PDB file of C-alpha atoms in Angstrom:
ATOM      1  CA  MET A 290      -0.083  -0.050   0.011  1.00  0.00           C
ATOM      2  CA  ALA A 291       1.470   3.269  -0.965  1.00  0.00           C
ATOM      3  CA  THR A 292       1.459   6.245   1.401  1.00  0.00           C
ATOM      4  CA  THR A 293       1.316   9.871   0.622  1.00  0.00           C
ATOM      5  CA  ASP A 294       3.827  12.396   2.065  1.00  0.00           C
ATOM      6  CA  THR A 295       2.145  15.130   3.558  1.00  0.00           C
ATOM      7  CA  SER A 296       5.119  16.802   5.278  1.00  0.00           C
ATOM      8  CA  ILE A 297       5.511  20.420   4.899  1.00  0.00           C
ATOM      9  CA  ARG A 298       8.595  22.374   4.528  1.00  0.00           C
ATOM     10  CA  SER A 299       8.501  25.962   5.624  1.00  0.00           C
ATOM     11  CA  SER A 300      11.233  28.383   5.006  1.00  0.00           C
ATOM     12  CA  CYS A 301      12.472  32.078   5.408  1.00  0.00           C
ATOM     13  CA  HIS A 302      12.943  34.177   2.118  1.00  0.00           C
ATOM     14  CA  CYS A 303      16.604  33.647   2.072  1.00  0.00           C
ATOM     15  CA  GLY A 304      16.505  29.962   3.003  1.00  0.00           C
ATOM     16  CA  ALA A 305      18.672  30.369   6.111  1.00  0.00           C
ATOM     17  CA  ILE A 306      15.843  28.793   8.642  1.00  0.00           C
ATOM     18  CA  THR A 307      13.863  25.720   7.740  1.00  0.00           C
ATOM     19  CA  LEU A 308      11.163  23.986   9.535  1.00  0.00           C
ATOM     20  CA  THR A 309       9.675  20.772   8.745  1.00  0.00           C
ATOM     21  CA  VAL A 310       6.557  19.003  10.065  1.00  0.00           C
ATOM     22  CA  PRO A 311       5.220  15.675   9.204  1.00  0.00           C
ATOM     23  CA  ARG A 312       1.660  16.432   8.181  1.00  0.00           C
ATOM     24  CA  LEU A 313      -0.836  19.302   7.208  1.00  0.00           C
ATOM     25  CA  PRO A 314      -2.120  21.657  10.191  1.00  0.00           C
ATOM     26  CA  VAL A 315      -5.781  20.612  11.092  1.00  0.00           C
ATOM     27  CA  TYR A 316      -6.576  24.499  10.148  1.00  0.00           C
ATOM     28  CA  ILE A 317      -4.670  27.551   9.816  1.00  0.00           C
ATOM     29  CA  ASN A 318      -5.379  30.463  11.864  1.00  0.00           C
ATOM     30  CA  VAL A 319      -5.079  34.225  10.796  1.00  0.00           C
ATOM     31  CA  CYS A 320      -4.661  35.535  13.982  1.00  0.00           C
ATOM     32  CA  GLN A 321      -5.860  39.027  14.438  1.00  0.00           C
ATOM     33  CA  CYS A 322      -3.754  39.919  17.727  1.00  0.00           C
ATOM     34  CA  THR A 323      -2.090  43.326  17.880  1.00  0.00           C
ATOM     35  CA  LEU A 324       1.449  41.301  16.778  1.00  0.00           C
ATOM     36  CA  CYS A 325       0.459  38.642  14.475  1.00  0.00           C
ATOM     37  CA  ARG A 326      -1.804  41.030  12.332  1.00  0.00           C
ATOM     38  CA  ARG A 327       1.251  43.323  11.792  1.00  0.00           C
ATOM     39  CA  TYR A 328       3.380  40.143  10.975  1.00  0.00           C
ATOM     40  CA  GLY A 329       0.728  38.912   8.490  1.00  0.00           C
ATOM     41  CA  ALA A 330       1.329  35.381   9.830  1.00  0.00           C
ATOM     42  CA  ALA A 331      -0.946  32.443   9.281  1.00  0.00           C
ATOM     43  CA  TRP A 332      -0.276  29.985  11.980  1.00  0.00           C
ATOM     44  CA  GLY A 333      -0.348  26.078  11.627  1.00  0.00           C
ATOM     45  CA  TYR A 334      -0.204  24.395  15.203  1.00  0.00           C
ATOM     46  CA  TYR A 335       2.250  21.472  15.882  1.00  0.00           C
ATOM     47  CA  TYR A 336       3.442  19.628  19.025  1.00  0.00           C
ATOM     48  CA  THR A 337       7.117  20.943  19.495  1.00  0.00           C
ATOM     49  CA  ASP A 338       8.300  17.229  19.260  1.00  0.00           C
ATOM     50  CA  GLU A 339       7.027  17.154  15.537  1.00  0.00           C
ATOM     51  CA  VAL A 340       9.107  20.153  14.414  1.00  0.00           C
ATOM     52  CA  LYS A 341      12.543  19.883  13.038  1.00  0.00           C
ATOM     53  CA  ILE A 342      14.285  23.237  12.763  1.00  0.00           C
ATOM     54  CA  GLU A 343      17.274  23.442  10.639  1.00  0.00           C
ATOM     55  CA  THR A 344      19.500  26.595  10.182  1.00  0.00           C
ATOM     56  CA  LYS A 345      22.396  27.205   7.605  1.00  0.00           C
ATOM     57  CA  PRO A 346      25.947  27.846   9.215  1.00  0.00           C
ATOM     58  CA  ASN A 347      25.914  31.345  10.384  1.00  0.00           C
ATOM     59  CA  ALA A 348      22.309  31.704  10.284  1.00  0.00           C
ATOM     60  CA  VAL A 349      20.839  33.795  13.242  1.00  0.00           C
ATOM     61  CA  THR A 350      17.430  33.342  14.504  1.00  0.00           C
ATOM     62  CA  LYS A 351      16.123  36.509  16.371  1.00  0.00           C
ATOM     63  CA  GLN A 352      13.229  36.534  18.706  1.00  0.00           C
ATOM     64  CA  TYR A 353      10.718  38.869  19.736  1.00  0.00           C
ATOM     65  CA  ILE A 354       9.052  38.478  23.223  1.00  0.00           C
ATOM     66  CA  TRP A 355       6.473  40.650  24.444  1.00  0.00           C
ATOM     67  CA  GLY A 356       3.287  40.910  26.811  1.00  0.00           C
ATOM     68  CA  ASP A 357       3.243  37.881  29.146  1.00  0.00           C
ATOM     69  CA  LYS A 358       6.377  36.724  27.779  1.00  0.00           C
ATOM     70  CA  ASN A 359       4.875  33.249  27.092  1.00  0.00           C
ATOM     71  CA  LEU A 360       5.869  33.100  23.398  1.00  0.00           C
ATOM     72  CA  SER A 361       9.025  33.978  21.448  1.00  0.00           C
ATOM     73  CA  PHE A 362       8.466  35.102  17.854  1.00  0.00           C
ATOM     74  CA  ASN A 363      11.303  33.758  15.885  1.00  0.00           C
ATOM     75  CA  PHE A 364      12.337  35.432  12.556  1.00  0.00           C
ATOM     76  CA  CYS A 365      15.356  35.323  10.431  1.00  0.00           C
ATOM     77  CA  ASP A 366      17.997  38.017  11.111  1.00  0.00           C
ATOM     78  CA  ASN A 367      18.919  38.093   7.573  1.00  0.00           C
ATOM     79  CA  CYS A 368      15.782  38.506   5.432  1.00  0.00           C
ATOM     80  CA  GLY A 369      13.512  39.333   8.385  1.00  0.00           C
ATOM     81  CA  CYS A 370      10.681  36.549   7.779  1.00  0.00           C
ATOM     82  CA  VAL A 371       8.881  35.576  10.814  1.00  0.00           C
ATOM     83  CA  CYS A 372       9.096  31.727  10.868  1.00  0.00           C
ATOM     84  CA  TYR A 373       7.667  30.488  14.122  1.00  0.00           C
ATOM     85  CA  TRP A 374       6.476  31.088  17.592  1.00  0.00           C
ATOM     86  CA  TRP A 375       7.711  29.011  20.365  1.00  0.00           C
ATOM     87  CA  PRO A 376       6.571  28.427  23.848  1.00  0.00           C
ATOM     88  CA  ILE A 377       9.130  30.183  26.522  1.00  0.00           C
ATOM     89  CA  ASN A 378       7.664  28.624  29.761  1.00  0.00           C
ATOM     90  CA  PRO A 379       5.828  25.465  28.800  1.00  0.00           C
ATOM     91  CA  PRO A 380       3.490  24.012  31.380  1.00  0.00           C
ATOM     92  CA  SER A 381       4.980  21.523  33.732  1.00  0.00           C
ATOM     93  CA  ALA A 382       5.088  18.018  32.793  1.00  0.00           C
ATOM     94  CA  ASP A 383       1.574  17.199  33.108  1.00  0.00           C
ATOM     95  CA  GLY A 384       1.380  14.555  30.287  1.00  0.00           C
ATOM     96  CA  GLY A 385      -0.170  17.122  27.870  1.00  0.00           C
ATOM     97  CA  GLU A 386       1.840  17.838  24.758  1.00  0.00           C
ATOM     98  CA  ILE A 387       3.246  21.487  24.189  1.00  0.00           C
ATOM     99  CA  GLU A 388       2.306  23.504  20.914  1.00  0.00           C
ATOM    100  CA  MET A 389       4.196  25.747  18.699  1.00  0.00           C
ATOM    101  CA  GLY A 390       3.028  27.801  15.602  1.00  0.00           C
ATOM    102  CA  LEU A 391       4.487  27.484  12.163  1.00  0.00           C
ATOM    103  CA  ASN A 392       4.121  30.569   9.896  1.00  0.00           C
ATOM    104  CA  THR A 393       2.292  28.695   6.760  1.00  0.00           C
ATOM    105  CA  ASN A 394       2.859  31.736   4.682  1.00  0.00           C
ATOM    106  CA  ASN A 395       6.506  30.622   4.422  1.00  0.00           C
ATOM    107  CA  ALA A 396       5.404  27.261   2.963  1.00  0.00           C
ATOM    108  CA  ASN A 397       4.232  26.130  -0.526  1.00  0.00           C
ATOM    109  CA  PRO A 398       0.737  27.458  -0.934  1.00  0.00           C
ATOM    110  CA  GLU A 399      -0.166  24.718  -3.377  1.00  0.00           C
ATOM    111  CA  LEU A 400       0.242  22.157  -0.325  1.00  0.00           C
ATOM    112  CA  LEU A 401      -1.900  24.183   1.795  1.00  0.00           C
ATOM    113  CA  LYS A 402      -4.733  25.226  -0.488  1.00  0.00           C
ATOM    114  CA  PHE A 403      -7.447  22.844   0.957  1.00  0.00           C
ATOM    115  CA  VAL A 404      -6.677  23.559   4.770  1.00  0.00           C
ATOM    116  CA  ASP A 405      -9.435  25.563   6.219  1.00  0.00           C
ATOM    117  CA  ARG A 406      -8.247  28.978   7.299  1.00  0.00           C
ATOM    118  CA  LYS A 407      -9.803  30.741  10.209  1.00  0.00           C
ATOM    119  CA  PHE A 408      -9.785  34.412  11.008  1.00  0.00           C
ATOM    120  CA  ASP A 409      -9.610  34.437  15.186  1.00  0.00           C
ATOM    121  CA  TYR A 410     -11.261  37.977  16.096  1.00  0.00           C
ATOM    122  CA  SER A 411     -11.686  36.545  19.807  1.00  0.00           C
ATOM    123  CA  VAL A 412      -8.230  37.554  20.699  1.00  0.00           C
ATOM    124  CA  LEU A 413      -8.974  41.343  20.010  1.00  0.00           C
ATOM    125  CA  LYS A 414     -11.109  41.423  23.659  1.00  0.00           C
ATOM    126  CA  SER A 415      -8.805  38.785  25.285  1.00  0.00           C
ATOM    127  CA  PRO A 416      -6.621  40.550  28.054  1.00  0.00           C
ATOM    128  CA  LEU A 417      -3.028  39.291  28.628  1.00  0.00           C
ATOM    129  CA  GLY A 418      -2.261  38.037  32.164  1.00  0.00           C
ATOM    130  CA  SER A 419      -0.497  40.787  33.081  1.00  0.00           C
ATOM    131  CA  LYS A 420      -2.084  44.379  32.894  1.00  0.00           C
ATOM    132  CA  ALA A 421       1.220  46.175  32.908  1.00  0.00           C
ATOM    133  CA  THR A 422       2.170  44.920  29.201  1.00  0.00           C
ATOM    134  CA  PRO A 423      -0.636  45.290  26.881  1.00  0.00           C
ATOM    135  CA  HIS A 424       0.086  46.895  23.345  1.00  0.00           C
ATOM    136  CA  ALA A 425      -1.381  50.574  22.845  1.00  0.00           C
ATOM    137  CA  ASP A 426      -3.870  49.204  20.212  1.00  0.00           C
ATOM    138  CA  ASP A 427      -5.120  46.396  22.631  1.00  0.00           C
ATOM    139  CA  PRO A 428      -8.932  46.928  22.762  1.00  0.00           C
ATOM    140  CA  ALA A 429      -9.215  44.386  25.757  1.00  0.00           C
ATOM    141  CA  LYS A 430     -10.612  45.417  29.123  1.00  0.00           C
ATOM    142  CA  TYR A 431      -8.386  45.186  32.040  1.00  0.00           C
TER     143      TYR A 431
END
């Protein structure tokens, strides 16, 4: 019986940072939070142990961390493409798997054309855990 390879390869524009995941995402989230909408990111969610991250020699991955400091947004220092977000302080080992976000806009769109896209507007009114760190455009009530 033949198997179909559904792995996804996602890379920044210059090819310095490449992520490979074994399957299509369940859906793609076009998050509308104050940060993601500026990035223009479209997230596919994966368990961290499913993700293979490769960098070319001398490639630099930069991070942007804000708000509750739960996630690092990782991008290529050379071409500037946001590649993925990664949990900074994952929950303690409670048996649950830890998720990360892959920017599917860096993958071949032909592979993802039948994956549902969701525009998540609920985050617009969702306050951060810390009242001290919201973005100036954050409409949530604290």
